[in-house]
Amino acid sequence: MIRKHYQKIVAAIYDPFMKSLEKVLTVHRRMLLEKTSGMVLEVGAGTGVNFPLYPQDVEVFAIEPSVPMYERAVKAAANYPNIRVFNMGIETVKNHPDLPKTFDFVTSMLVLCTIPNPKQAAQIYRDVLKEDGQLLVLEHIHATGSFYGKLQKFVNPLWRPLADGCNLTRRQDIILKETGFKPIFEKKFSLGTDWYEAIMTMDS
Ligand SMILES: C[S@@+](CC[C@H](N)C(=O)[O-])C[C@H]1O[C@@H](n2cnc3c(N)ncnc32)[C@H](O)[C@@H]1O
């Protein structure tokens, strides 16, 4: 009950909170999303910030488990007939009758920080991608080995409940590679915290 109310607040402040960061992030989002074609699974769509950045001829299936975020994403998708939004998390994506069994692309942006079991999620990304499918990644990662990284470790227990489960101490790049994803493009950059963007394919 308390969580539901809190998720409402998080959904309401998410876009204003991200506004200045998005000026830079949008450039990275666009560079990745303009590469999509065919059928796309967007994981953890949030308020639907990615929706304007997809080519109009791709078919996007966006999933989002938080009801207040989902409601915002549905409104955002109203302008895009090629985008459908589903109120669900990655854990149940393989069992949904209205979702395709496989996708040409999976997009994972600012979401593996929050998904409770990122290793399981990475495996599901593999399971639902076509053999020659691609995973598009944009995630903030732990600044391992630096003073800032130590600060992130210290702050994380307070940050995680405030940010509805978001962790500052994950290395999504390592998790994905350990799950058998191989970058055909990857870049780390800093925006206060460390970020990782990549286009990944699967090791056979
Ligand atoms: C920080 S927001 C990012 C939203 C959006 N991807 C973006 O780039 O702005 C993280 C999102 O992941 C969603 N999420 C949390 N657990 C999830 C799960 N198990 N499966 C899919 N999405 C999840 C949250 O509800 C939230 O909307």
Tab-separated table of C-alpha atoms and ligand atoms in Angstrom:
chain	number	residue	atom	x	y	z
A	1	MET	CA	0.000	0.000	0.000
A	2	ILE	CA	2.710	2.480	1.071
A	3	ARG	CA	4.832	1.303	-1.884
A	4	LYS	CA	1.940	1.986	-4.293
A	5	HIS	CA	1.623	5.577	-3.006
A	6	TYR	CA	5.356	6.030	-3.165
A	7	GLN	CA	5.454	4.734	-6.748
A	8	LYS	CA	2.863	7.414	-7.624
A	9	ILE	CA	5.184	10.096	-6.285
A	10	VAL	CA	8.202	8.616	-8.091
A	11	ALA	CA	6.260	8.528	-11.374
A	12	ALA	CA	5.121	12.132	-10.924
A	13	ILE	CA	8.584	13.533	-10.224
A	14	TYR	CA	10.568	11.281	-12.595
A	15	ASP	CA	10.528	13.500	-15.700
A	16	PRO	CA	11.187	16.808	-13.865
A	17	PHE	CA	13.974	15.119	-11.839
A	18	MET	CA	15.626	13.796	-15.019
A	19	LYS	CA	15.114	16.947	-17.121
A	20	SER	CA	18.650	18.372	-17.095
A	21	LEU	CA	20.292	14.938	-17.405
A	22	GLU	CA	18.003	14.069	-20.323
A	23	LYS	CA	19.506	16.919	-22.389
A	24	VAL	CA	22.612	14.722	-22.651
A	25	LEU	CA	21.004	11.276	-22.326
A	26	THR	CA	18.645	11.933	-25.248
A	27	VAL	CA	21.626	12.084	-27.602
A	28	HIS	CA	22.685	8.598	-26.443
A	29	ARG	CA	19.138	7.230	-26.474
A	30	ARG	CA	18.585	8.499	-30.029
A	31	MET	CA	21.876	7.107	-31.341
A	32	LEU	CA	20.842	3.633	-30.114
A	33	LEU	CA	17.100	3.676	-30.815
A	34	GLU	CA	17.383	4.939	-34.390
A	35	LYS	CA	19.094	1.610	-35.159
A	36	THR	CA	15.973	-0.422	-34.312
A	37	SER	CA	13.863	-2.223	-36.892
A	38	GLY	CA	11.263	-4.990	-36.893
A	39	MET	CA	9.932	-5.955	-33.456
A	40	VAL	CA	11.321	-4.351	-30.302
A	41	LEU	CA	10.898	-5.216	-26.623
A	42	GLU	CA	11.435	-2.132	-24.443
A	43	VAL	CA	12.069	-3.175	-20.836
A	44	GLY	CA	10.899	-0.875	-18.018
A	45	ALA	CA	9.554	1.929	-20.203
A	46	GLY	CA	8.970	4.280	-17.253
A	47	THR	CA	7.066	7.362	-18.409
A	48	GLY	CA	7.726	6.548	-22.079
A	49	VAL	CA	10.656	8.890	-22.573
A	50	ASN	CA	12.058	6.715	-25.391
A	51	PHE	CA	8.865	6.566	-27.434
A	52	PRO	CA	9.480	9.641	-29.667
A	53	LEU	CA	12.919	8.298	-30.575
A	54	TYR	CA	11.883	5.067	-32.343
A	55	PRO	CA	11.576	4.952	-36.133
A	56	GLN	CA	7.873	5.005	-37.024
A	57	ASP	CA	7.956	1.659	-38.807
A	58	VAL	CA	9.176	-0.446	-35.863
A	59	GLU	CA	6.687	-2.349	-33.730
A	60	VAL	CA	7.434	-1.621	-30.075
A	61	PHE	CA	6.183	-3.759	-27.182
A	62	ALA	CA	6.982	-1.778	-24.033
A	63	ILE	CA	6.668	-3.381	-20.595
A	64	GLU	CA	6.409	-1.527	-17.291
A	65	PRO	CA	5.465	-3.085	-13.903
A	66	SER	CA	4.799	0.058	-11.833
A	67	VAL	CA	1.138	1.021	-12.340
A	68	PRO	CA	1.683	4.823	-12.099
A	69	MET	CA	4.604	4.636	-14.545
A	70	TYR	CA	2.589	2.317	-16.822
A	71	GLU	CA	-0.323	4.800	-16.879
A	72	ARG	CA	2.027	7.590	-17.938
A	73	ALA	CA	3.617	5.367	-20.580
A	74	VAL	CA	0.175	4.492	-21.985
A	75	LYS	CA	-0.587	8.230	-22.347
A	76	ALA	CA	2.783	8.817	-24.007
A	77	ALA	CA	2.147	5.918	-26.420
A	78	ALA	CA	-1.204	7.392	-27.502
A	79	ASN	CA	0.712	9.475	-30.066
A	80	TYR	CA	2.451	6.432	-31.531
A	81	PRO	CA	0.273	3.743	-33.158
A	82	ASN	CA	3.338	1.472	-33.466
A	83	ILE	CA	3.870	1.328	-29.660
A	84	ARG	CA	1.914	-0.877	-27.225
A	85	VAL	CA	2.459	-0.822	-23.471
A	86	PHE	CA	1.969	-3.780	-21.100
A	87	ASN	CA	1.735	-3.609	-17.304
A	88	MET	CA	4.267	-6.301	-16.436
A	89	GLY	CA	7.883	-6.912	-15.465
A	90	ILE	CA	10.560	-8.766	-17.410
A	91	GLU	CA	10.085	-11.882	-15.253
A	92	THR	CA	6.768	-12.787	-16.919
A	93	VAL	CA	7.471	-11.597	-20.454
A	94	LYS	CA	7.805	-15.099	-21.901
A	95	ASN	CA	4.330	-16.180	-20.780
A	96	HIS	CA	2.240	-13.306	-22.119
A	97	PRO	CA	-0.142	-14.365	-24.918
A	98	ASP	CA	-0.142	-10.903	-26.576
A	99	LEU	CA	3.617	-10.632	-26.813
A	100	PRO	CA	5.719	-12.135	-29.607
A	101	LYS	CA	7.932	-15.050	-28.576
A	102	THR	CA	11.060	-13.404	-30.021
A	103	PHE	CA	12.222	-9.883	-30.893
A	104	ASP	CA	14.710	-8.253	-33.262
A	105	PHE	CA	15.813	-5.835	-30.540
A	106	VAL	CA	15.605	-5.569	-26.765
A	107	THR	CA	16.169	-2.096	-25.319
A	108	SER	CA	17.396	-1.816	-21.729
A	109	MET	CA	17.770	1.779	-20.588
A	110	LEU	CA	18.189	2.834	-16.945
A	111	VAL	CA	16.453	-0.346	-15.901
A	112	LEU	CA	18.961	-3.073	-14.953
A	113	CYS	CA	19.828	-0.846	-11.963
A	114	THR	CA	16.294	-1.408	-10.634
A	115	ILE	CA	15.235	-4.904	-11.732
A	116	PRO	CA	15.494	-7.052	-8.563
A	117	ASN	CA	17.430	-9.883	-10.267
A	118	PRO	CA	19.509	-8.412	-13.113
A	119	LYS	CA	21.211	-11.742	-13.934
A	120	GLN	CA	17.841	-13.414	-14.447
A	121	ALA	CA	16.725	-10.418	-16.552
A	122	ALA	CA	19.848	-10.652	-18.731
A	123	GLN	CA	19.112	-14.342	-19.336
A	124	ILE	CA	15.514	-13.488	-20.307
A	125	TYR	CA	16.870	-10.858	-22.738
A	126	ARG	CA	18.813	-13.720	-24.354
A	127	ASP	CA	15.791	-16.016	-24.394
A	128	VAL	CA	13.521	-13.536	-26.175
A	129	LEU	CA	16.029	-12.198	-28.702
A	130	LYS	CA	16.146	-13.712	-32.175
A	131	GLU	CA	19.433	-15.494	-32.912
A	132	ASP	CA	20.757	-12.443	-34.779
A	133	GLY	CA	18.923	-9.972	-32.500
A	134	GLN	CA	20.589	-7.059	-30.739
A	135	LEU	CA	20.451	-5.697	-27.217
A	136	LEU	CA	20.659	-1.894	-26.904
A	137	VAL	CA	21.940	-0.778	-23.523
A	138	LEU	CA	22.131	2.555	-21.719
A	139	GLU	CA	22.724	2.162	-17.979
A	140	HIS	CA	24.441	4.013	-15.146
A	141	ILE	CA	27.042	1.764	-13.583
A	142	HIS	CA	29.079	1.598	-10.391
A	143	ALA	CA	32.240	3.692	-10.615
A	144	THR	CA	34.236	0.713	-9.318
A	145	GLY	CA	37.644	1.445	-7.820
A	146	SER	CA	37.297	5.221	-7.492
A	147	PHE	CA	36.520	7.479	-4.557
A	148	TYR	CA	33.170	8.185	-6.215
A	149	GLY	CA	32.478	4.449	-6.342
A	150	LYS	CA	33.123	4.204	-2.596
A	151	LEU	CA	30.697	7.074	-2.052
A	152	GLN	CA	28.084	5.269	-4.175
A	153	LYS	CA	28.503	2.170	-1.983
A	154	PHE	CA	28.022	4.269	1.135
A	155	VAL	CA	24.966	6.141	-0.194
A	156	ASN	CA	23.280	3.125	-1.871
A	157	PRO	CA	21.348	1.801	1.185
A	158	LEU	CA	19.663	5.204	1.485
A	159	TRP	CA	19.307	5.849	-2.266
A	160	ARG	CA	17.744	2.469	-3.132
A	161	PRO	CA	14.466	2.883	-1.157
A	162	LEU	CA	14.226	6.573	-2.106
A	163	ALA	CA	14.608	5.775	-5.818
A	164	ASP	CA	12.149	2.837	-5.820
A	165	GLY	CA	14.774	0.107	-5.992
A	166	CYS	CA	17.454	1.791	-8.136
A	167	ASN	CA	20.984	0.606	-7.247
A	168	LEU	CA	24.129	2.702	-7.699
A	169	THR	CA	26.441	-0.260	-7.175
A	170	ARG	CA	25.758	-2.572	-10.110
A	171	ARG	CA	28.030	-3.393	-13.058
A	172	GLN	CA	25.442	-4.124	-15.718
A	173	ASP	CA	28.187	-4.268	-18.370
A	174	ILE	CA	29.836	-7.177	-16.528
A	175	ILE	CA	26.521	-8.946	-15.834
A	176	LEU	CA	25.571	-8.797	-19.524
A	177	LYS	CA	28.961	-10.058	-20.698
A	178	GLU	CA	28.845	-12.889	-18.147
A	179	THR	CA	25.432	-13.838	-19.588
A	180	GLY	CA	27.024	-14.221	-23.026
A	181	PHE	CA	26.379	-10.824	-24.610
A	182	LYS	CA	29.184	-9.470	-26.754
A	183	PRO	CA	29.440	-5.736	-27.574
A	184	ILE	CA	29.781	-4.786	-31.222
A	185	PHE	CA	29.892	-1.202	-29.918
A	186	GLU	CA	30.453	-0.057	-26.349
A	187	LYS	CA	31.381	3.174	-24.605
A	188	LYS	CA	31.734	4.368	-21.037
A	189	PHE	CA	31.224	8.023	-20.237
A	190	SER	CA	30.801	10.158	-17.167
A	191	LEU	CA	27.898	12.417	-16.250
A	192	GLY	CA	28.695	12.831	-12.576
A	193	THR	CA	28.264	9.067	-12.300
A	194	ASP	CA	29.632	6.506	-14.776
A	195	TRP	CA	27.466	5.408	-17.706
A	196	TYR	CA	27.649	2.495	-20.134
A	197	GLU	CA	26.117	2.331	-23.586
A	198	ALA	CA	26.376	-0.623	-25.914
A	199	ILE	CA	25.018	-2.529	-28.854
A	200	MET	CA	25.339	-6.210	-28.026
A	201	THR	CA	24.821	-9.493	-29.828
A	202	MET	CA	24.783	-12.988	-28.396
A	203	ASP	CA	27.687	-15.392	-28.254
A	204	SER	CA	26.435	-18.538	-29.922
B	1	LIG	C1	14.817	4.531	-13.623
B	1	LIG	S1	13.347	3.988	-14.392
B	1	LIG	C2	13.809	4.100	-16.107
B	1	LIG	C3	12.661	4.294	-17.033
B	1	LIG	C4	13.017	4.364	-18.530
B	1	LIG	N1	13.583	3.115	-19.004
B	1	LIG	C5	13.974	5.480	-18.822
B	1	LIG	O1	14.958	5.245	-19.531
B	1	LIG	O2	13.715	6.613	-18.391
B	1	LIG	C6	13.386	2.238	-14.100
B	1	LIG	C7	12.123	1.548	-14.542
B	1	LIG	O3	12.298	0.133	-14.444
B	1	LIG	C8	11.063	-0.411	-14.040
B	1	LIG	N2	11.234	-1.771	-13.493
B	1	LIG	C9	11.450	-2.119	-12.205
B	1	LIG	N3	11.474	-3.446	-12.073
B	1	LIG	C10	11.273	-3.970	-13.305
B	1	LIG	C11	11.149	-5.294	-13.815
B	1	LIG	N4	11.269	-6.339	-13.016
B	1	LIG	N5	10.916	-5.451	-15.138
B	1	LIG	C12	10.815	-4.385	-15.959
B	1	LIG	N6	10.903	-3.104	-15.525
B	1	LIG	C13	11.127	-2.889	-14.224
B	1	LIG	C14	10.562	0.597	-13.012
B	1	LIG	O4	9.186	0.451	-12.738
B	1	LIG	C15	10.929	1.906	-13.668
B	1	LIG	O5	9.911	2.418	-14.477
